[in-house]
């Protein structure tokens, strides 16, 4: 019959599911379902396609998931752009007062607009702070 359509729909559904998760868990099963769809279209029986699905999914999962997990755990030093600034120390150049809308810091030689992570905290010029988050072109900092 048209079992390859079932496998193709399963591959698509698993692929879409993978896009909505961050753990690289459904991707190998989507690849396995796609392999089973190809074999089913080539005329391999139901038992053969199920075995191919299980075997190829297990192989891809065993081979690629450890690499994906390592990639997700990159240390901050390898991060790029604004994400690389989170956790860094900064020097307050202009007093930071959220209610007045003033403040700037120097992070790795660059001057950034800054706001206190705690809305009520005022930080004076010359103090050392740590970057907690980057929102647009503004660094959120705290002592």
PDB file of C-alpha atoms in Angstrom:
ATOM      1  CA  UNK A   1       0.000   0.000   0.000  1.00  0.00           C
ATOM      2  CA  UNK A   2       1.147   3.580   0.554  1.00  0.00           C
ATOM      3  CA  UNK A   3       3.107   3.071   3.773  1.00  0.00           C
ATOM      4  CA  UNK A   4       5.745   5.508   2.552  1.00  0.00           C
ATOM      5  CA  UNK A   5       3.200   8.334   3.032  1.00  0.00           C
ATOM      6  CA  UNK A   6       2.869   7.374   6.708  1.00  0.00           C
ATOM      7  CA  UNK A   7       6.658   7.474   7.127  1.00  0.00           C
ATOM      8  CA  UNK A   8       6.911  10.781   5.276  1.00  0.00           C
ATOM      9  CA  UNK A   9       4.228  12.377   7.465  1.00  0.00           C
ATOM     10  CA  UNK A  10       5.940  10.966  10.563  1.00  0.00           C
ATOM     11  CA  UNK A  11       9.284  12.410   9.416  1.00  0.00           C
ATOM     12  CA  UNK A  12       7.685  15.825   8.868  1.00  0.00           C
ATOM     13  CA  UNK A  13       5.889  15.799  12.212  1.00  0.00           C
ATOM     14  CA  UNK A  14       9.032  14.751  14.058  1.00  0.00           C
ATOM     15  CA  UNK A  15      11.043  17.386  12.200  1.00  0.00           C
ATOM     16  CA  UNK A  16       8.568  20.111  13.177  1.00  0.00           C
ATOM     17  CA  UNK A  17       8.630  18.813  16.749  1.00  0.00           C
ATOM     18  CA  UNK A  18      12.425  19.052  16.745  1.00  0.00           C
ATOM     19  CA  UNK A  19      12.227  22.702  15.736  1.00  0.00           C
ATOM     20  CA  UNK A  20      10.172  23.407  18.856  1.00  0.00           C
ATOM     21  CA  UNK A  21      12.470  21.578  21.279  1.00  0.00           C
ATOM     22  CA  UNK A  22      16.050  22.401  22.132  1.00  0.00           C
ATOM     23  CA  UNK A  23      17.456  19.040  23.062  1.00  0.00           C
ATOM     24  CA  UNK A  24      18.088  17.426  19.650  1.00  0.00           C
ATOM     25  CA  UNK A  25      15.980  14.424  20.542  1.00  0.00           C
ATOM     26  CA  UNK A  26      13.323  14.202  17.829  1.00  0.00           C
ATOM     27  CA  UNK A  27      15.709  14.965  14.940  1.00  0.00           C
ATOM     28  CA  UNK A  28      17.240  11.482  14.775  1.00  0.00           C
ATOM     29  CA  UNK A  29      13.773   9.933  14.708  1.00  0.00           C
ATOM     30  CA  UNK A  30      12.776  12.273  11.868  1.00  0.00           C
ATOM     31  CA  UNK A  31      15.832  11.120   9.931  1.00  0.00           C
ATOM     32  CA  UNK A  32      14.949   7.490  10.692  1.00  0.00           C
ATOM     33  CA  UNK A  33      11.381   8.015   9.476  1.00  0.00           C
ATOM     34  CA  UNK A  34      12.660   9.634   6.278  1.00  0.00           C
ATOM     35  CA  UNK A  35      14.933   6.632   5.683  1.00  0.00           C
ATOM     36  CA  UNK A  36      11.995   4.292   6.257  1.00  0.00           C
ATOM     37  CA  UNK A  37       9.913   6.339   3.777  1.00  0.00           C
ATOM     38  CA  UNK A  38      12.582   5.942   1.100  1.00  0.00           C
ATOM     39  CA  UNK A  39      12.839   2.201   1.706  1.00  0.00           C
ATOM     40  CA  UNK A  40       9.061   1.823   1.721  1.00  0.00           C
ATOM     41  CA  UNK A  41       8.842   3.702  -1.572  1.00  0.00           C
ATOM     42  CA  UNK A  42      11.484   1.323  -2.953  1.00  0.00           C
ATOM     43  CA  UNK A  43       9.237  -1.619  -2.107  1.00  0.00           C
ATOM     44  CA  UNK A  44      10.672  -2.885   1.175  1.00  0.00           C
ATOM     45  CA  UNK A  45       8.000  -4.429   3.415  1.00  0.00           C
ATOM     46  CA  UNK A  46       6.607  -3.140   6.692  1.00  0.00           C
ATOM     47  CA  UNK A  47       8.966  -5.191   8.857  1.00  0.00           C
ATOM     48  CA  UNK A  48      11.979  -3.977   6.886  1.00  0.00           C
ATOM     49  CA  UNK A  49      10.970  -0.338   7.144  1.00  0.00           C
ATOM     50  CA  UNK A  50      10.336  -0.609  10.888  1.00  0.00           C
ATOM     51  CA  UNK A  51      13.755  -2.213  11.377  1.00  0.00           C
ATOM     52  CA  UNK A  52      15.346   0.483   9.208  1.00  0.00           C
ATOM     53  CA  UNK A  53      13.559   3.186  11.202  1.00  0.00           C
ATOM     54  CA  UNK A  54      14.740   1.820  14.549  1.00  0.00           C
ATOM     55  CA  UNK A  55      18.293   1.117  13.365  1.00  0.00           C
ATOM     56  CA  UNK A  56      18.862   4.438  11.587  1.00  0.00           C
ATOM     57  CA  UNK A  57      17.264   6.433  14.411  1.00  0.00           C
ATOM     58  CA  UNK A  58      19.476   4.708  16.987  1.00  0.00           C
ATOM     59  CA  UNK A  59      22.580   5.202  14.850  1.00  0.00           C
ATOM     60  CA  UNK A  60      21.934   8.904  14.281  1.00  0.00           C
ATOM     61  CA  UNK A  61      20.984   9.425  17.923  1.00  0.00           C
ATOM     62  CA  UNK A  62      24.139   7.701  19.148  1.00  0.00           C
ATOM     63  CA  UNK A  63      26.370   9.584  16.712  1.00  0.00           C
ATOM     64  CA  UNK A  64      25.001  13.118  16.713  1.00  0.00           C
ATOM     65  CA  UNK A  65      23.337  13.753  20.065  1.00  0.00           C
ATOM     66  CA  UNK A  66      26.594  13.842  22.080  1.00  0.00           C
ATOM     67  CA  UNK A  67      27.989  16.406  19.641  1.00  0.00           C
ATOM     68  CA  UNK A  68      24.826  18.506  19.867  1.00  0.00           C
ATOM     69  CA  UNK A  69      24.924  18.414  23.673  1.00  0.00           C
ATOM     70  CA  UNK A  70      28.569  19.543  23.710  1.00  0.00           C
ATOM     71  CA  UNK A  71      27.760  22.344  21.298  1.00  0.00           C
ATOM     72  CA  UNK A  72      24.945  23.644  23.508  1.00  0.00           C
ATOM     73  CA  UNK A  73      27.310  23.849  26.495  1.00  0.00           C
ATOM     74  CA  UNK A  74      29.823  26.240  24.948  1.00  0.00           C
ATOM     75  CA  UNK A  75      31.670  28.222  27.588  1.00  0.00           C
ATOM     76  CA  UNK A  76      31.130  31.990  27.703  1.00  0.00           C
ATOM     77  CA  UNK A  77      34.544  32.657  26.137  1.00  0.00           C
ATOM     78  CA  UNK A  78      33.349  31.126  22.866  1.00  0.00           C
ATOM     79  CA  UNK A  79      30.100  33.087  22.773  1.00  0.00           C
ATOM     80  CA  UNK A  80      30.026  35.953  20.314  1.00  0.00           C
ATOM     81  CA  UNK A  81      28.378  39.349  20.054  1.00  0.00           C
ATOM     82  CA  UNK A  82      26.390  40.713  22.955  1.00  0.00           C
ATOM     83  CA  UNK A  83      26.062  37.237  24.509  1.00  0.00           C
ATOM     84  CA  UNK A  84      29.831  37.278  25.111  1.00  0.00           C
ATOM     85  CA  UNK A  85      29.467  40.290  27.418  1.00  0.00           C
ATOM     86  CA  UNK A  86      27.172  38.593  29.930  1.00  0.00           C
ATOM     87  CA  UNK A  87      29.149  37.818  33.083  1.00  0.00           C
ATOM     88  CA  UNK A  88      31.913  40.317  32.316  1.00  0.00           C
ATOM     89  CA  UNK A  89      33.047  43.029  34.686  1.00  0.00           C
ATOM     90  CA  UNK A  90      32.426  46.668  33.769  1.00  0.00           C
ATOM     91  CA  UNK A  91      33.417  50.090  35.077  1.00  0.00           C
ATOM     92  CA  UNK A  92      30.651  52.632  35.684  1.00  0.00           C
ATOM     93  CA  UNK A  93      31.498  55.828  33.788  1.00  0.00           C
ATOM     94  CA  UNK A  94      28.278  57.726  34.504  1.00  0.00           C
ATOM     95  CA  UNK A  95      26.075  57.264  37.560  1.00  0.00           C
ATOM     96  CA  UNK A  96      23.378  54.644  36.892  1.00  0.00           C
ATOM     97  CA  UNK A  97      19.897  55.628  38.034  1.00  0.00           C
ATOM     98  CA  UNK A  98      17.013  53.866  36.312  1.00  0.00           C
ATOM     99  CA  UNK A  99      14.380  56.362  37.449  1.00  0.00           C
ATOM    100  CA  UNK A 100      16.374  59.207  35.844  1.00  0.00           C
ATOM    101  CA  UNK A 101      17.251  57.222  32.712  1.00  0.00           C
ATOM    102  CA  UNK A 102      20.986  57.847  33.035  1.00  0.00           C
ATOM    103  CA  UNK A 103      24.037  55.657  33.175  1.00  0.00           C
ATOM    104  CA  UNK A 104      26.816  54.170  31.109  1.00  0.00           C
ATOM    105  CA  UNK A 105      29.572  51.639  31.619  1.00  0.00           C
ATOM    106  CA  UNK A 106      32.762  50.586  29.903  1.00  0.00           C
ATOM    107  CA  UNK A 107      32.888  46.896  28.984  1.00  0.00           C
ATOM    108  CA  UNK A 108      36.097  45.617  27.392  1.00  0.00           C
ATOM    109  CA  UNK A 109      36.956  49.094  26.106  1.00  0.00           C
ATOM    110  CA  UNK A 110      33.487  49.815  24.695  1.00  0.00           C
ATOM    111  CA  UNK A 111      31.050  52.321  26.196  1.00  0.00           C
ATOM    112  CA  UNK A 112      27.504  51.006  26.718  1.00  0.00           C
ATOM    113  CA  UNK A 113      24.317  52.585  27.951  1.00  0.00           C
ATOM    114  CA  UNK A 114      23.592  50.898  31.260  1.00  0.00           C
ATOM    115  CA  UNK A 115      20.731  50.349  33.664  1.00  0.00           C
ATOM    116  CA  UNK A 116      20.713  48.671  37.029  1.00  0.00           C
ATOM    117  CA  UNK A 117      19.275  45.155  37.100  1.00  0.00           C
ATOM    118  CA  UNK A 118      17.547  46.165  40.349  1.00  0.00           C
ATOM    119  CA  UNK A 119      15.315  49.130  39.470  1.00  0.00           C
ATOM    120  CA  UNK A 120      15.787  50.828  42.861  1.00  0.00           C
ATOM    121  CA  UNK A 121      19.577  50.566  42.992  1.00  0.00           C
ATOM    122  CA  UNK A 122      21.686  53.630  42.156  1.00  0.00           C
ATOM    123  CA  UNK A 123      25.304  52.909  41.234  1.00  0.00           C
ATOM    124  CA  UNK A 124      27.886  55.696  41.370  1.00  0.00           C
ATOM    125  CA  UNK A 125      30.568  56.398  38.795  1.00  0.00           C
ATOM    126  CA  UNK A 126      33.851  54.586  39.355  1.00  0.00           C
ATOM    127  CA  UNK A 127      32.295  51.430  40.797  1.00  0.00           C
ATOM    128  CA  UNK A 128      32.884  47.976  39.339  1.00  0.00           C
ATOM    129  CA  UNK A 129      29.784  46.045  38.288  1.00  0.00           C
ATOM    130  CA  UNK A 130      28.960  42.808  36.506  1.00  0.00           C
ATOM    131  CA  UNK A 131      26.930  42.546  33.295  1.00  0.00           C
ATOM    132  CA  UNK A 132      23.821  40.451  33.928  1.00  0.00           C
ATOM    133  CA  UNK A 133      22.013  40.855  30.617  1.00  0.00           C
ATOM    134  CA  UNK A 134      22.130  42.782  27.346  1.00  0.00           C
ATOM    135  CA  UNK A 135      18.844  44.245  26.087  1.00  0.00           C
ATOM    136  CA  UNK A 136      19.294  45.864  22.715  1.00  0.00           C
ATOM    137  CA  UNK A 137      22.091  48.412  23.188  1.00  0.00           C
ATOM    138  CA  UNK A 138      21.688  48.581  26.977  1.00  0.00           C
ATOM    139  CA  UNK A 139      23.645  46.583  29.518  1.00  0.00           C
ATOM    140  CA  UNK A 140      21.824  45.535  32.683  1.00  0.00           C
ATOM    141  CA  UNK A 141      24.343  45.474  35.521  1.00  0.00           C
ATOM    142  CA  UNK A 142      24.556  44.755  39.225  1.00  0.00           C
ATOM    143  CA  UNK A 143      27.143  44.867  42.016  1.00  0.00           C
TER     144      UNK A 143
END
